[in-house]
PDB file of C-alpha atoms and ligand atoms in Angstrom:
ATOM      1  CA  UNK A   1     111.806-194.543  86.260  1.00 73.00           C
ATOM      2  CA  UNK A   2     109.543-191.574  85.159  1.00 80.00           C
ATOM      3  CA  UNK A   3     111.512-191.591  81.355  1.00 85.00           C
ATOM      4  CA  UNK A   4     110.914-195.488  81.111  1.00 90.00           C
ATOM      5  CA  UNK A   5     107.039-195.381  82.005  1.00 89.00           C
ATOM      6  CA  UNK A   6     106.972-192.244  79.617  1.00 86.00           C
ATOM      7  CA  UNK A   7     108.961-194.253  76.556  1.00 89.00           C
ATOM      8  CA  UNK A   8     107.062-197.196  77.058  1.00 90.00           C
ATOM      9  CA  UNK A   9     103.696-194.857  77.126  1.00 90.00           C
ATOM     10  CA  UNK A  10     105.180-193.669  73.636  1.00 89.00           C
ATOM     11  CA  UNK A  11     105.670-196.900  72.300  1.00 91.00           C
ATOM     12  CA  UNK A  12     103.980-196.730  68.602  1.00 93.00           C
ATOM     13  CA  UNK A  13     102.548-193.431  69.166  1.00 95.00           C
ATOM     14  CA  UNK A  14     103.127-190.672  66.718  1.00 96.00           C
ATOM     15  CA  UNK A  15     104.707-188.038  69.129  1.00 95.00           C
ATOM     16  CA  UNK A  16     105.454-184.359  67.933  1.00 95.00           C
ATOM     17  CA  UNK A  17     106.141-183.246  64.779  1.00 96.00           C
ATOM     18  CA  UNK A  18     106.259-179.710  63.005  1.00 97.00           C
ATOM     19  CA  UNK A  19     102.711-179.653  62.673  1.00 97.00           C
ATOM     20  CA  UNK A  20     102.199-179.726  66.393  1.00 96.00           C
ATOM     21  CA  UNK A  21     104.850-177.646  67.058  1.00 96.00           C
ATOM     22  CA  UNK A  22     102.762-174.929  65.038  1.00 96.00           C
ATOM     23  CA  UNK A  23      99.662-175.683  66.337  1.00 96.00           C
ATOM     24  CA  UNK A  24     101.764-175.409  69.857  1.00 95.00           C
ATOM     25  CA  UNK A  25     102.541-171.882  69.016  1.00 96.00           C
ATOM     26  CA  UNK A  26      99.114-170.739  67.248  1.00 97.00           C
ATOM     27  CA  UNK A  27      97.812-171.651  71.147  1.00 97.00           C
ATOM     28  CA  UNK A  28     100.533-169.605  72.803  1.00 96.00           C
ATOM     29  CA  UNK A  29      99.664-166.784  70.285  1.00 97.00           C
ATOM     30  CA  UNK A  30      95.957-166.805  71.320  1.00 96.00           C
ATOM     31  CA  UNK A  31      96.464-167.496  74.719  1.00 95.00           C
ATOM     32  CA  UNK A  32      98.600-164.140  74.888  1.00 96.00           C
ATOM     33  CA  UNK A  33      96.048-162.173  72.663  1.00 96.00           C
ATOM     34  CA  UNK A  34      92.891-163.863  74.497  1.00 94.00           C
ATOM     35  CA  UNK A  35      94.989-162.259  77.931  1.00 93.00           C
ATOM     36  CA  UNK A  36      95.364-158.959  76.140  1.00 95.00           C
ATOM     37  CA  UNK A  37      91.916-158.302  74.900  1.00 93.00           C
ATOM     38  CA  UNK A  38      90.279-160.422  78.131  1.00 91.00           C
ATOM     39  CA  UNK A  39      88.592-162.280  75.699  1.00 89.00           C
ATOM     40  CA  UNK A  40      87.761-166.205  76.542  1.00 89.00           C
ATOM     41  CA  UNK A  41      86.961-166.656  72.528  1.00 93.00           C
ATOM     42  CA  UNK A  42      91.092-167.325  72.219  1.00 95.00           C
ATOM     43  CA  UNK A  43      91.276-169.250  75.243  1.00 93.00           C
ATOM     44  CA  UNK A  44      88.640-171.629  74.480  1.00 95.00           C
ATOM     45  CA  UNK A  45      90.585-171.619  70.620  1.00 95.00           C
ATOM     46  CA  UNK A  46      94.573-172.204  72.446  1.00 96.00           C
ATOM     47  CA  UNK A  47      92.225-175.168  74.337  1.00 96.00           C
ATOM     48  CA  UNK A  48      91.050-176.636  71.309  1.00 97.00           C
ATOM     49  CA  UNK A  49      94.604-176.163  69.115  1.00 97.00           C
ATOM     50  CA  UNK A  50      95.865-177.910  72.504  1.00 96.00           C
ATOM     51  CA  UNK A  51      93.848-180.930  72.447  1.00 97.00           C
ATOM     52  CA  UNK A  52      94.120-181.446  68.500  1.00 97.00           C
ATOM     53  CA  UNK A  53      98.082-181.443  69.756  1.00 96.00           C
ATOM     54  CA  UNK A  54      97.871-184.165  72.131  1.00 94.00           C
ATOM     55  CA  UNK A  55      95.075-186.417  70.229  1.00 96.00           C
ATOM     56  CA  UNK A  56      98.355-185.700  67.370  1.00 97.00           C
ATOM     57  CA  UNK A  57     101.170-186.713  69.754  1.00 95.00           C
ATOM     58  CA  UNK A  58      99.616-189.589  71.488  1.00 96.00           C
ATOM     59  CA  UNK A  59      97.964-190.983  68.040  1.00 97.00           C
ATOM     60  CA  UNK A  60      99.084-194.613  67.035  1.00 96.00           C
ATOM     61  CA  UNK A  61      97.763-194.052  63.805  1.00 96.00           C
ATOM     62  CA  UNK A  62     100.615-192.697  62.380  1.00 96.00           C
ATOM     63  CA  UNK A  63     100.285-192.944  58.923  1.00 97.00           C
ATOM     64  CA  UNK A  64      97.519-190.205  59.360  1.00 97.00           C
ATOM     65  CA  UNK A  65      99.527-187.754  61.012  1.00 97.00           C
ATOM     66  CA  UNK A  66     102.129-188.524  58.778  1.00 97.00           C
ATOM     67  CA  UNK A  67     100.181-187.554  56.213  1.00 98.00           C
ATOM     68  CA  UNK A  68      98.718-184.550  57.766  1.00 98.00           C
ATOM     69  CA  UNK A  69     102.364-183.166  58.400  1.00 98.00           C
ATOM     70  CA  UNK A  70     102.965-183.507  55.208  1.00 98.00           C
ATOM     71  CA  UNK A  71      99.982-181.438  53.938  1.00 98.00           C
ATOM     72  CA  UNK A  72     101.066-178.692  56.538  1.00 98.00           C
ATOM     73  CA  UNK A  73     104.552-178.666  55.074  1.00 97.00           C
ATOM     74  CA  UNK A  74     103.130-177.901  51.624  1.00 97.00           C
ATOM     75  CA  UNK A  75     100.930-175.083  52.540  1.00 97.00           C
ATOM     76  CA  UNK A  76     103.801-173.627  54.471  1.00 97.00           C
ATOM     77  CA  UNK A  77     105.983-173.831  51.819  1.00 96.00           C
ATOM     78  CA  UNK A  78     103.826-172.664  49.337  1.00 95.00           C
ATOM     79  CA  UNK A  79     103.217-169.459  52.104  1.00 94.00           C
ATOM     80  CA  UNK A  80     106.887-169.125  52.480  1.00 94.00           C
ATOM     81  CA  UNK A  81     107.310-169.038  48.439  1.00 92.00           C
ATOM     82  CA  UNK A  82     104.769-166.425  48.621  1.00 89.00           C
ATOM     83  CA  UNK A  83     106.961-164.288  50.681  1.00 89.00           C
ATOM     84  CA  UNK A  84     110.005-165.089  48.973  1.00 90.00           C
ATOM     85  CA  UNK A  85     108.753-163.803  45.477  1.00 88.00           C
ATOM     86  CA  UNK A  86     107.304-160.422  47.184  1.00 87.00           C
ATOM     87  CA  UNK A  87     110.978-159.427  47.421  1.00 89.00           C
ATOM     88  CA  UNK A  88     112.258-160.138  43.976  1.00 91.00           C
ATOM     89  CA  UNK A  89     108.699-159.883  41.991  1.00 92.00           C
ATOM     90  CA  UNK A  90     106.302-157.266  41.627  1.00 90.00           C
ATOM     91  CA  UNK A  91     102.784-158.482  41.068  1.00 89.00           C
ATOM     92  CA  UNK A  92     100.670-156.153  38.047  1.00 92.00           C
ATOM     93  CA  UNK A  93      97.157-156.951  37.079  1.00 94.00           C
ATOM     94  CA  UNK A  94      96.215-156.044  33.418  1.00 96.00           C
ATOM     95  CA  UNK A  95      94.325-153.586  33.091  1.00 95.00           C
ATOM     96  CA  UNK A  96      91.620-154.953  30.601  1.00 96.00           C
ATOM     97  CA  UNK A  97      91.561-158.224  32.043  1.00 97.00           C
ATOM     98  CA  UNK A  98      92.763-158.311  35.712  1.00 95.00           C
ATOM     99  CA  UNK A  99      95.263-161.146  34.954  1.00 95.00           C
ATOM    100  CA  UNK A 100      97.841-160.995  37.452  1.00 93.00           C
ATOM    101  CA  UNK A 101     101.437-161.038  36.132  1.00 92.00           C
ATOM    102  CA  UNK A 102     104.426-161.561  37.678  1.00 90.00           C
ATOM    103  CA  UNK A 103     107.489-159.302  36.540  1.00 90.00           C
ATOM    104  CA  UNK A 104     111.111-159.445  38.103  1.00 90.00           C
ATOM    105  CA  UNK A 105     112.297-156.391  40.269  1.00 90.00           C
ATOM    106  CA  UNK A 106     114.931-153.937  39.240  1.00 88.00           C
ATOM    107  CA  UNK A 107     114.302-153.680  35.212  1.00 86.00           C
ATOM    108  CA  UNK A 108     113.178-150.049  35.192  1.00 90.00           C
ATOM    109  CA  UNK A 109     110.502-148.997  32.783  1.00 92.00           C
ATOM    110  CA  UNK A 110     109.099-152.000  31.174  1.00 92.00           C
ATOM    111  CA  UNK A 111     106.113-152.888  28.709  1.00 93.00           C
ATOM    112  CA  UNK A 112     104.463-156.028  29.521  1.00 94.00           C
ATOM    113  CA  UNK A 113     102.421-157.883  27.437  1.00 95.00           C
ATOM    114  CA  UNK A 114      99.402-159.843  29.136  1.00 96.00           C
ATOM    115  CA  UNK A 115     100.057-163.542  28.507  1.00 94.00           C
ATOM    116  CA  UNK A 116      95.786-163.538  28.090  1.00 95.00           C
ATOM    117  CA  UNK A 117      94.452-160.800  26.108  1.00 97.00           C
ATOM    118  CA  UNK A 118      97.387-159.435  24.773  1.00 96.00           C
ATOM    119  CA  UNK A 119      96.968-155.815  26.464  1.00 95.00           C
ATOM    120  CA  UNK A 120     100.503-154.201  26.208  1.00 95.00           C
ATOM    121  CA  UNK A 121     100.819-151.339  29.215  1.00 94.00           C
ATOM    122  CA  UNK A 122     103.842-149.964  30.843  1.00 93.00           C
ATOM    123  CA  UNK A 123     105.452-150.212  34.390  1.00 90.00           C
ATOM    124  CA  UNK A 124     108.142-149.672  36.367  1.00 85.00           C
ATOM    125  CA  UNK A 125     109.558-153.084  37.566  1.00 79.00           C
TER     126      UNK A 125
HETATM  127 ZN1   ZN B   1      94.905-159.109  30.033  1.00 97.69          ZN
END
């Protein structure tokens, strides 16, 4: 009786994705640090993170939230790639120039050339 009322509610709305899901546990994250530090700055935050949530889930404009899923999957990804490099790349800047370079782990002494000035210096990899 409850489910029905609740599927019917949900009828054309956008319901929960991994967005919200996200945004679910950013709240639960400040609500615990806003109990830890007594401070109502998080609370007020985990409230607003809720309510973003809900206006998400119950949204029957769900090309929008489609899209805004979407746009959180890329930055994640794109976070996650971040990650995944740090364990087989190192990151040098050049020295001259400050261009950052990416160099595979696990090559021993190497001399890199900088892809923008030229500047060759020397690193372990
Ligand atoms: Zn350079």
């Amino acid at each position: 009786m409850m489910k029905d009322k609740l599927a019917r509610f949900m009828t054309g709305r956008y319901g929960v994705d991994a967005l919200s899901k996200f945004m679910l546990y950013i709240a639960i994250g400040c609500m615990v640090i806003g109990m830890i530090f007594r401070n109502s700055i998080f609370d007020g935050f985990a409230i607003i993170l809720l309510l973003i949530g809900y206006f998400r889930m119950f949204s029957k404009n769900i090309q929008s939230r489609y899209n805004e899923n979407i746009k959180y999957w890329n930055i994640r990804n794109r976070f996650l790639n971040i990650f995944k490099m740090r364990k087989t790349h190192h990151i040098y800047k050049c020295p001259s120039c400050k261009q950052k370079i990416r160099i595979p782990k696990g090559k021993g002494k190497i001399e890199i050339t900088c892809p923008k000035c030229r500047t060759q210096f020397i690193k372990r990899s």
